[in-house]
Amino acid sequence: MKRATTAKSLEEAVNNIRGAVMIAYPMGLPDYDLVRQILEEREELEGAAAMQVLDGGAASLWCFNKELQKEKLLSDYVGKNDKTKVVAKLQKKGAGAPQREPIVSEDEQKAMIAFYHKKQQEAEKLALEDEDAYLHSQWANPKALKSAFTGIGEVSWKAR
């Protein structure tokens, strides 16, 4: 259901936050605290923070690399599935589509690099081994059957 946000509901939310701050900090917040400045409406936006503020009339919502129309419902774009995750971004009108989200997150990328590095080390280790290294193992001994029958398979010739 599409419901417009009203100034009254926003003012109620700000008053709820103001009440929660008064309960959490009975002595009040210091003058330099950003929450106090926002609640008293005397915050100063400078630099990058000033560029992040968008006017509602001059902003457009982008999702799926498409600009969402204000007249349409979000379900027209996404569907009725409740478990759908939507990543939407606000842009200035006429600025074009925002940068796309990366396909692989940083954590996944690090895990993939670690896996690749591990596999590469294993391949280098196998390449260093001789091709005939298996000939020195017990199962490749051509006289193992004879020594097993004669009982001298595990005789140690060193003095104890």
GROMACS .gro file of N, CA and C in nm:
model
  480
    1MET      N    1   0.085  -0.117   0.000
    1MET     CA    2   0.000   0.000   0.000
    1MET      C    3   0.089   0.123   0.000
    2LYS      N    4   0.062   0.213  -0.091
    2LYS     CA    5   0.141   0.334  -0.104
    2LYS      C    6   0.082   0.441  -0.012
    3ARG      N    7   0.169   0.497   0.073
    3ARG     CA    8   0.123   0.598   0.167
    3ARG      C    9   0.224   0.711   0.168
    4ALA      N   10   0.178   0.830   0.148
    4ALA     CA   11   0.268   0.946   0.146
    4ALA      C   12   0.308   0.983   0.288
    5THR      N   13   0.431   1.025   0.303
    5THR     CA   14   0.479   1.071   0.432
    5THR      C   15   0.437   1.216   0.450
    6THR      N   16   0.383   1.245   0.567
    6THR     CA   17   0.338   1.381   0.593
    6THR      C   18   0.435   1.452   0.685
    7ALA      N   19   0.427   1.583   0.686
    7ALA     CA   20   0.512   1.662   0.774
    7ALA      C   21   0.479   1.632   0.920
    8LYS      N   22   0.352   1.603   0.948
    8LYS     CA   23   0.311   1.573   1.085
    8LYS      C   24   0.377   1.444   1.135
    9SER      N   25   0.379   1.340   1.051
    9SER     CA   26   0.440   1.214   1.094
    9SER      C   27   0.591   1.229   1.112
   10LEU      N   28   0.654   1.309   1.027
   10LEU     CA   29   0.798   1.335   1.044
   10LEU      C   30   0.825   1.413   1.172
   11GLU      N   31   0.739   1.510   1.202
   11GLU     CA   32   0.756   1.589   1.325
   11GLU      C   33   0.738   1.500   1.448
   12GLU      N   34   0.643   1.405   1.440
   12GLU     CA   35   0.625   1.310   1.550
   12GLU      C   36   0.751   1.225   1.571
   13ALA      N   37   0.812   1.181   1.462
   13ALA     CA   38   0.933   1.100   1.472
   13ALA      C   39   1.047   1.180   1.535
   14VAL      N   40   1.061   1.306   1.496
   14VAL     CA   41   1.166   1.391   1.554
   14VAL      C   42   1.139   1.413   1.702
   15ASN      N   43   1.012   1.434   1.739
   15ASN     CA   44   0.979   1.451   1.881
   15ASN      C   45   1.005   1.324   1.960
   16ASN      N   46   0.982   1.207   1.901
   16ASN     CA   47   1.014   1.080   1.968
   16ASN      C   48   1.164   1.068   1.993
   17ILE      N   49   1.243   1.107   1.895
   17ILE     CA   50   1.389   1.103   1.912
   17ILE      C   51   1.432   1.202   2.018
   18ARG      N   52   1.371   1.321   2.017
   18ARG     CA   53   1.404   1.422   2.118
   18ARG      C   54   1.374   1.369   2.258
   19GLY      N   55   1.259   1.300   2.275
   19GLY     CA   56   1.223   1.242   2.404
   19GLY      C   57   1.319   1.132   2.445
   20ALA      N   58   1.361   1.049   2.350
   20ALA     CA   59   1.455   0.941   2.381
   20ALA      C   60   1.590   0.998   2.423
   21VAL      N   61   1.634   1.106   2.360
   21VAL     CA   62   1.761   1.168   2.398
   21VAL      C   63   1.750   1.228   2.537
   22MET      N   64   1.635   1.287   2.570
   22MET     CA   65   1.617   1.345   2.705
   22MET      C   66   1.619   1.236   2.812
   23ILE      N   67   1.564   1.119   2.779
   23ILE     CA   68   1.564   1.008   2.875
   23ILE      C   69   1.706   0.952   2.889
   24ALA      N   70   1.777   0.936   2.776
   24ALA     CA   71   1.910   0.877   2.780
   24ALA      C   72   2.013   0.972   2.840
   25TYR      N   73   1.997   1.102   2.817
   25TYR     CA   74   2.091   1.202   2.867
   25TYR      C   75   2.014   1.308   2.946
   26PRO      N   76   1.983   1.281   3.073
   26PRO     CA   77   1.904   1.377   3.151
   26PRO      C   78   1.975   1.510   3.173
   27MET      N   79   2.107   1.511   3.172
   27MET     CA   80   2.182   1.636   3.190
   27MET      C   81   2.192   1.714   3.058
   28GLY      N   82   2.150   1.654   2.950
   28GLY     CA   83   2.154   1.719   2.820
   28GLY      C   84   2.284   1.688   2.747
   29LEU      N   85   2.281   1.707   2.617
   29LEU     CA   86   2.399   1.685   2.534
   29LEU      C   87   2.480   1.813   2.525
   30PRO      N   88   2.611   1.802   2.503
   30PRO     CA   89   2.692   1.924   2.488
   30PRO      C   90   2.658   1.997   2.357
   31ASP      N   91   2.697   2.125   2.350
   31ASP     CA   92   2.663   2.208   2.233
   31ASP      C   93   2.722   2.154   2.104
   32TYR      N   94   2.840   2.092   2.112
   32TYR     CA   95   2.906   2.046   1.990
   32TYR      C   96   2.850   1.914   1.938
   33ASP      N   97   2.763   1.848   2.013
   33ASP     CA   98   2.710   1.719   1.971
   33ASP      C   99   2.618   1.735   1.849
   34LEU      N  100   2.639   1.651   1.752
   34LEU     CA  101   2.566   1.660   1.625
   34LEU      C  102   2.417   1.633   1.643
   35VAL      N  103   2.381   1.540   1.732
   35VAL     CA  104   2.240   1.509   1.755
   35VAL      C  105   2.168   1.631   1.811
   36ARG      N  106   2.231   1.701   1.904
   36ARG     CA  107   2.170   1.821   1.961
   36ARG      C  108   2.154   1.930   1.854
   37GLN      N  109   2.255   1.945   1.771
   37GLN     CA  110   2.247   2.045   1.665
   37GLN      C  111   2.135   2.013   1.566
   38ILE      N  112   2.118   1.885   1.534
   38ILE     CA  113   2.011   1.847   1.442
   38ILE      C  114   1.874   1.869   1.505
   39LEU      N  115   1.859   1.833   1.633
   39LEU     CA  116   1.730   1.851   1.699
   39LEU      C  117   1.695   1.999   1.716
   40GLU      N  118   1.795   2.083   1.734
   40GLU     CA  119   1.771   2.227   1.747
   40GLU      C  120   1.773   2.298   1.612
   41GLU      N  121   1.789   2.222   1.504
   41GLU     CA  122   1.789   2.272   1.367
   41GLU      C  123   1.892   2.382   1.346
   42ARG      N  124   2.011   2.362   1.398
   42ARG     CA  125   2.119   2.458   1.376
   42ARG      C  126   2.246   2.388   1.327
   43GLU      N  127   2.227   2.276   1.256
   43GLU     CA  128   2.341   2.205   1.200
   43GLU      C  129   2.393   2.281   1.078
   44GLU      N  130   2.521   2.270   1.056
   44GLU     CA  131   2.582   2.337   0.942
   44GLU      C  132   2.639   2.230   0.849
   45LEU      N  133   2.582   2.222   0.732
   45LEU     CA  134   2.629   2.126   0.634
   45LEU      C  135   2.734   2.192   0.546
   46GLU      N  136   2.851   2.135   0.545
   46GLU     CA  137   2.960   2.189   0.464
   46GLU      C  138   3.024   2.076   0.386
   47GLY      N  139   3.084   2.109   0.276
   47GLY     CA  140   3.162   2.013   0.198
   47GLY      C  141   3.077   1.902   0.141
   48ALA      N  142   3.120   1.779   0.163
   48ALA     CA  143   3.054   1.663   0.104
   48ALA      C  144   2.915   1.641   0.163
   49ALA      N  145   2.894   1.676   0.290
   49ALA     CA  146   2.764   1.656   0.352
   49ALA      C  147   2.658   1.745   0.288
   50ALA      N  148   2.696   1.866   0.247
   50ALA     CA  149   2.601   1.956   0.182
   50ALA      C  150   2.562   1.903   0.044
   51MET      N  151   2.652   1.831  -0.020
   51MET     CA  152   2.623   1.777  -0.153
   51MET      C  153   2.533   1.654  -0.146
   52GLN      N  154   2.523   1.591  -0.029
   52GLN     CA  155   2.441   1.472  -0.014
   52GLN      C  156   2.294   1.504   0.010
   53VAL      N  157   2.262   1.627   0.043
   53VAL     CA  158   2.124   1.665   0.068
   53VAL      C  159   2.055   1.689  -0.066
   54LEU      N  160   1.945   1.618  -0.088
   54LEU     CA  161   1.871   1.630  -0.213
   54LEU      C  162   1.731   1.682  -0.184
   55ASP      N  163   1.686   1.775  -0.265
   55ASP     CA  164   1.550   1.828  -0.254
   55ASP      C  165   1.454   1.723  -0.310
   56GLY      N  166   1.340   1.705  -0.246
   56GLY     CA  167   1.245   1.603  -0.289
   56GLY      C  168   1.196   1.623  -0.431
   57GLY      N  169   1.179   1.747  -0.472
   57GLY     CA  170   1.131   1.774  -0.608
   57GLY      C  171   1.239   1.758  -0.713
   58ALA      N  172   1.364   1.770  -0.672
   58ALA     CA  173   1.475   1.764  -0.768
   58ALA      C  174   1.551   1.632  -0.759
   59ALA      N  175   1.486   1.529  -0.703
   59ALA     CA  176   1.553   1.399  -0.688
   59ALA      C  177   1.474   1.292  -0.761
   60SER      N  178   1.545   1.191  -0.805
   60SER     CA  179   1.480   1.077  -0.869
   60SER      C  180   1.536   0.949  -0.808
   61LEU      N  181   1.450   0.850  -0.799
   61LEU     CA  182   1.487   0.722  -0.739
   61LEU      C  183   1.522   0.624  -0.851
   62TRP      N  184   1.639   0.560  -0.838
   62TRP     CA  185   1.687   0.466  -0.940
   62TRP      C  186   1.698   0.328  -0.879
   63CYS      N  187   1.652   0.229  -0.955
   63CYS     CA  188   1.660   0.090  -0.913
   63CYS      C  189   1.660   0.005  -1.039
   64PHE      N  190   1.737  -0.103  -1.043
   64PHE     CA  191   1.747  -0.193  -1.159
   64PHE      C  192   1.795  -0.118  -1.282
   65ASN      N  193   1.873  -0.015  -1.263
   65ASN     CA  194   1.926   0.068  -1.371
   65ASN      C  195   1.812   0.138  -1.448
   66LYS      N  196   1.701   0.162  -1.379
   66LYS     CA  197   1.587   0.234  -1.435
   66LYS      C  198   1.546   0.343  -1.338
   67GLU      N  199   1.495   0.450  -1.391
   67GLU     CA  200   1.442   0.556  -1.306
   67GLU      C  201   1.298   0.520  -1.269
   68LEU      N  202   1.269   0.517  -1.139
   68LEU     CA  203   1.135   0.481  -1.094
   68LEU      C  204   1.045   0.603  -1.104
   69GLN      N  205   0.926   0.584  -1.158
   69GLN     CA  206   0.830   0.692  -1.173
   69GLN      C  207   0.753   0.709  -1.043
   70LYS      N  208   0.725   0.834  -1.006
   70LYS     CA  209   0.657   0.861  -0.879
   70LYS      C  210   0.513   0.814  -0.881
   71GLU      N  211   0.452   0.806  -0.999
   71GLU     CA  212   0.311   0.768  -1.007
   71GLU      C  213   0.291   0.618  -0.985
   72LYS      N  214   0.392   0.539  -1.014
   72LYS     CA  215   0.380   0.393  -1.007
   72LYS      C  216   0.417   0.341  -0.868
   73LEU      N  217   0.362   0.224  -0.838
   73LEU     CA  218   0.397   0.156  -0.713
   73LEU      C  219   0.528   0.080  -0.731
   74LEU      N  220   0.597   0.054  -0.621
   74LEU     CA  221   0.721  -0.023  -0.627
   74LEU      C  222   0.692  -0.166  -0.671
   75SER      N  223   0.574  -0.217  -0.637
   75SER     CA  224   0.538  -0.354  -0.676
   75SER      C  225   0.525  -0.368  -0.827
   76ASP      N  226   0.503  -0.259  -0.899
   76ASP     CA  227   0.500  -0.265  -1.045
   76ASP      C  228   0.637  -0.299  -1.101
   77TYR      N  229   0.742  -0.260  -1.030
   77TYR     CA  230   0.878  -0.286  -1.075
   77TYR      C  231   0.932  -0.417  -1.019
   78VAL      N  232   0.902  -0.444  -0.893
   78VAL     CA  233   0.962  -0.557  -0.822
   78VAL      C  234   0.874  -0.681  -0.825
   79GLY      N  235   0.745  -0.663  -0.813
   79GLY     CA  236   0.653  -0.775  -0.801
   79GLY      C  237   0.601  -0.782  -0.658
   80LYS      N  238   0.526  -0.886  -0.630
   80LYS     CA  239   0.459  -0.898  -0.499
   80LYS      C  240   0.537  -0.983  -0.400
   81ASN      N  241   0.658  -1.029  -0.435
   81ASN     CA  242   0.735  -1.116  -0.346
   81ASN      C  243   0.786  -1.035  -0.227
   82ASP      N  244   0.756  -1.083  -0.106
   82ASP     CA  245   0.796  -1.012   0.015
   82ASP      C  246   0.945  -1.025   0.045
   83LYS      N  247   1.009  -1.129  -0.007
   83LYS     CA  248   1.148  -1.157   0.028
   83LYS      C  249   1.247  -1.096  -0.070
   84THR      N  250   1.201  -1.008  -0.156
   84THR     CA  251   1.288  -0.947  -0.256
   84THR      C  252   1.371  -0.837  -0.192
   85LYS      N  253   1.499  -0.837  -0.220
   85LYS     CA  254   1.589  -0.732  -0.171
   85LYS      C  255   1.605  -0.630  -0.282
   86VAL      N  256   1.583  -0.504  -0.250
   86VAL     CA  257   1.591  -0.397  -0.349
   86VAL      C  258   1.696  -0.298  -0.303
   87VAL      N  259   1.789  -0.267  -0.391
   87VAL     CA  260   1.888  -0.163  -0.365
   87VAL      C  261   1.853  -0.045  -0.454
   88ALA      N  262   1.809   0.064  -0.393
   88ALA     CA  263   1.768   0.182  -0.468
   88ALA      C  264   1.857   0.299  -0.428
   89LYS      N  265   1.876   0.391  -0.521
   89LYS     CA  266   1.962   0.507  -0.494
   89LYS      C  267   1.892   0.634  -0.539
   90LEU      N  268   1.914   0.741  -0.465
   90LEU     CA  269   1.862   0.872  -0.501
   90LEU      C  270   1.967   0.946  -0.583
   91GLN      N  271   1.922   1.013  -0.688
   91GLN     CA  272   2.009   1.093  -0.772
   91GLN      C  273   1.939   1.225  -0.800
   92LYS      N  274   2.016   1.325  -0.837
   92LYS     CA  275   1.956   1.449  -0.884
   92LYS      C  276   1.890   1.422  -1.017
   93LYS      N  277   1.779   1.489  -1.042
   93LYS     CA  278   1.710   1.468  -1.169
   93LYS      C  279   1.799   1.511  -1.283
   94GLY      N  280   1.803   1.429  -1.386
   94GLY     CA  281   1.882   1.460  -1.504
   94GLY      C  282   2.028   1.420  -1.491
   95ALA      N  283   2.068   1.363  -1.377
   95ALA     CA  284   2.208   1.324  -1.356
   95ALA      C  285   2.238   1.187  -1.416
   96GLY      N  286   2.137   1.116  -1.458
   96GLY     CA  287   2.159   0.983  -1.515
   96GLY      C  288   2.160   0.876  -1.409
   97ALA      N  289   2.184   0.755  -1.454
   97ALA     CA  290   2.183   0.640  -1.364
   97ALA      C  291   2.305   0.642  -1.273
   98PRO      N  292   2.289   0.605  -1.145
   98PRO     CA  293   2.405   0.598  -1.055
   98PRO      C  294   2.494   0.480  -1.088
   99GLN      N  295   2.609   0.477  -1.025
   99GLN     CA  296   2.704   0.368  -1.047
   99GLN      C  297   2.643   0.238  -0.997
  100ARG      N  298   2.668   0.131  -1.071
  100ARG     CA  299   2.612   0.001  -1.035
  100ARG      C  300   2.680  -0.055  -0.911
  101GLU      N  301   2.605  -0.141  -0.842
  101GLU     CA  302   2.659  -0.212  -0.726
  101GLU      C  303   2.756  -0.318  -0.776
  102PRO      N  304   2.866  -0.344  -0.704
  102PRO     CA  305   2.957  -0.450  -0.747
  102PRO      C  306   2.890  -0.587  -0.738
  103ILE      N  307   2.925  -0.674  -0.832
  103ILE     CA  308   2.865  -0.808  -0.835
  103ILE      C  309   2.916  -0.891  -0.718
  104VAL      N  310   3.044  -0.878  -0.687
  104VAL     CA  311   3.106  -0.954  -0.578
  104VAL      C  312   3.144  -0.855  -0.468
  105SER      N  313   3.106  -0.887  -0.344
  105SER     CA  314   3.140  -0.799  -0.232
  105SER      C  315   3.289  -0.811  -0.200
  106GLU      N  316   3.338  -0.719  -0.118
  106GLU     CA  317   3.481  -0.719  -0.082
  106GLU      C  318   3.520  -0.847  -0.009
  107ASP      N  319   3.435  -0.894   0.082
  107ASP     CA  320   3.466  -1.016   0.157
  107ASP      C  321   3.473  -1.138   0.065
  108GLU      N  322   3.378  -1.145  -0.028
  108GLU     CA  323   3.380  -1.257  -0.123
  108GLU      C  324   3.503  -1.250  -0.212
  109GLN      N  325   3.540  -1.128  -0.250
  109GLN     CA  326   3.657  -1.111  -0.336
  109GLN      C  327   3.784  -1.154  -0.262
  110LYS      N  328   3.795  -1.116  -0.134
  110LYS     CA  329   3.911  -1.157  -0.054
  110LYS      C  330   3.917  -1.309  -0.040
  111ALA      N  331   3.801  -1.372  -0.018
  111ALA     CA  332   3.797  -1.518  -0.005
  111ALA      C  333   3.837  -1.585  -0.137
  112MET      N  334   3.793  -1.529  -0.249
  112MET     CA  335   3.830  -1.586  -0.379
  112MET      C  336   3.980  -1.572  -0.404
  113ILE      N  337   4.038  -1.458  -0.367
  113ILE     CA  338   4.182  -1.437  -0.386
  113ILE      C  339   4.261  -1.533  -0.299
  114ALA      N  340   4.216  -1.552  -0.173
  114ALA     CA  341   4.285  -1.645  -0.083
  114ALA      C  342   4.277  -1.788  -0.138
  115PHE      N  343   4.162  -1.828  -0.189
  115PHE     CA  344   4.146  -1.962  -0.246
  115PHE      C  345   4.237  -1.979  -0.367
  116TYR      N  346   4.242  -1.879  -0.454
  116TYR     CA  347   4.327  -1.885  -0.573
  116TYR      C  348   4.474  -1.895  -0.533
  117HIS      N  349   4.513  -1.816  -0.433
  117HIS     CA  350   4.653  -1.817  -0.388
  117HIS      C  351   4.689  -1.955  -0.331
  118LYS      N  352   4.597  -2.014  -0.254
  118LYS     CA  353   4.622  -2.146  -0.196
  118LYS      C  354   4.637  -2.251  -0.307
  119LYS      N  355   4.550  -2.247  -0.406
  119LYS     CA  356   4.559  -2.342  -0.517
  119LYS      C  357   4.688  -2.322  -0.595
  120GLN      N  358   4.731  -2.198  -0.612
  120GLN     CA  359   4.854  -2.169  -0.685
  120GLN      C  360   4.975  -2.225  -0.609
  121GLN      N  361   4.976  -2.210  -0.475
  121GLN     CA  362   5.085  -2.264  -0.395
  121GLN      C  363   5.089  -2.417  -0.404
  122GLU      N  364   4.972  -2.481  -0.402
  122GLU     CA  365   4.968  -2.626  -0.415
  122GLU      C  366   5.022  -2.671  -0.550
  123ALA      N  367   4.988  -2.597  -0.655
  123ALA     CA  368   5.036  -2.631  -0.789
  123ALA      C  369   5.188  -2.616  -0.798
  124GLU      N  370   5.242  -2.510  -0.736
  124GLU     CA  371   5.388  -2.492  -0.735
  124GLU      C  372   5.456  -2.604  -0.657
  125LYS      N  373   5.396  -2.645  -0.547
  125LYS     CA  374   5.453  -2.753  -0.464
  125LYS      C  375   5.455  -2.884  -0.542
  126LEU      N  376   5.348  -2.911  -0.614
  126LEU     CA  377   5.343  -3.034  -0.695
  126LEU      C  378   5.442  -3.029  -0.811
  127ALA      N  379   5.463  -2.913  -0.867
  127ALA     CA  380   5.557  -2.900  -0.979
  127ALA      C  381   5.700  -2.922  -0.934
  128LEU      N  382   5.731  -2.888  -0.808
  128LEU     CA  383   5.867  -2.905  -0.757
  128LEU      C  384   5.902  -3.053  -0.734
  129GLU      N  385   5.803  -3.132  -0.705
  129GLU     CA  386   5.829  -3.274  -0.680
  129GLU      C  387   5.870  -3.342  -0.811
  130ASP      N  388   5.958  -3.440  -0.799
  130ASP     CA  389   6.002  -3.515  -0.917
  130ASP      C  390   5.888  -3.601  -0.970
  131GLU      N  391   5.898  -3.633  -1.096
  131GLU     CA  392   5.796  -3.717  -1.156
  131GLU      C  393   5.805  -3.861  -1.106
  132ASP      N  394   5.924  -3.903  -1.066
  132ASP     CA  395   5.940  -4.041  -1.019
  132ASP      C  396   5.945  -4.050  -0.867
  133ALA      N  397   5.892  -3.953  -0.797
  133ALA     CA  398   5.894  -3.955  -0.651
  133ALA      C  399   5.812  -4.071  -0.596
  134TYR      N  400   5.712  -4.114  -0.671
  134TYR     CA  401   5.629  -4.224  -0.623
  134TYR      C  402   5.706  -4.357  -0.622
  135LEU      N  403   5.815  -4.366  -0.698
  135LEU     CA  404   5.890  -4.491  -0.704
  135LEU      C  405   5.960  -4.523  -0.572
  136HIS      N  406   5.978  -4.423  -0.487
  136HIS     CA  407   6.046  -4.444  -0.359
  136HIS      C  408   5.950  -4.484  -0.248
  137SER      N  409   5.823  -4.494  -0.277
  137SER     CA  410   5.726  -4.530  -0.174
  137SER      C  411   5.716  -4.682  -0.162
  138GLN      N  412   5.659  -4.728  -0.051
  138GLN     CA  413   5.651  -4.870  -0.020
  138GLN      C  414   5.563  -4.945  -0.119
  139TRP      N  415   5.453  -4.886  -0.161
  139TRP     CA  416   5.361  -4.956  -0.250
  139TRP      C  417   5.417  -4.975  -0.391
  140ALA      N  418   5.522  -4.900  -0.426
  140ALA     CA  419   5.579  -4.913  -0.561
  140ALA      C  420   5.701  -5.004  -0.563
  141ASN      N  421   5.733  -5.070  -0.451
  141ASN     CA  422   5.849  -5.159  -0.444
  141ASN      C  423   5.818  -5.288  -0.520
  142PRO      N  424   5.894  -5.320  -0.625
  142PRO     CA  425   5.865  -5.442  -0.702
  142PRO      C  426   5.898  -5.571  -0.627
  143LYS      N  427   5.977  -5.563  -0.520
  143LYS     CA  428   6.016  -5.684  -0.446
  143LYS      C  429   5.939  -5.695  -0.314
  144ALA      N  430   5.829  -5.620  -0.302
  144ALA     CA  431   5.752  -5.621  -0.178
  144ALA      C  432   5.686  -5.756  -0.153
  145LEU      N  433   5.637  -5.821  -0.256
  145LEU     CA  434   5.572  -5.950  -0.240
  145LEU      C  435   5.671  -6.056  -0.191
  146LYS      N  436   5.789  -6.058  -0.248
  146LYS     CA  437   5.891  -6.155  -0.209
  146LYS      C  438   5.934  -6.134  -0.065
  147SER      N  439   5.957  -6.008  -0.028
  147SER     CA  440   6.000  -5.981   0.109
  147SER      C  441   5.888  -6.009   0.208
  148ALA      N  442   5.763  -5.994   0.169
  148ALA     CA  443   5.651  -6.026   0.258
  148ALA      C  444   5.643  -6.176   0.282
  149PHE      N  445   5.666  -6.258   0.178
  149PHE     CA  446   5.661  -6.403   0.194
  149PHE      C  447   5.780  -6.456   0.273
  150THR      N  448   5.895  -6.397   0.258
  150THR     CA  449   6.013  -6.444   0.330
  150THR      C  450   6.019  -6.388   0.471
  151GLY      N  451   5.938  -6.286   0.499
  151GLY     CA  452   5.934  -6.230   0.634
  151GLY      C  453   6.044  -6.131   0.664
  152ILE      N  454   6.109  -6.081   0.564
  152ILE     CA  455   6.216  -5.985   0.589
  152ILE      C  456   6.176  -5.844   0.545
  153GLY      N  457   6.046  -5.823   0.534
  153GLY     CA  458   5.999  -5.693   0.483
  153GLY      C  459   6.032  -5.577   0.575
  154GLU      N  460   6.018  -5.599   0.704
  154GLU     CA  461   6.039  -5.488   0.796
  154GLU      C  462   6.156  -5.514   0.889
  155VAL      N  463   6.257  -5.580   0.841
  155VAL     CA  464   6.377  -5.608   0.921
  155VAL      C  465   6.467  -5.486   0.914
  156SER      N  466   6.509  -5.442   1.029
  156SER     CA  467   6.599  -5.328   1.034
  156SER      C  468   6.742  -5.380   1.046
  157TRP      N  469   6.829  -5.340   0.960
  157TRP     CA  470   6.966  -5.387   0.958
  157TRP      C  471   7.058  -5.299   1.041
  158LYS      N  472   7.003  -5.196   1.104
  158LYS     CA  473   7.085  -5.108   1.188
  158LYS      C  474   7.097  -5.167   1.328
  159ALA      N  475   7.209  -5.140   1.393
  159ALA     CA  476   7.231  -5.190   1.528
  159ALA      C  477   7.149  -5.108   1.626
  160ARG      N  478   7.097  -5.178   1.724
  160ARG     CA  479   7.016  -5.107   1.824
  160ARG      C  480   7.088  -5.091   1.952
   0.00000   0.00000   0.00000
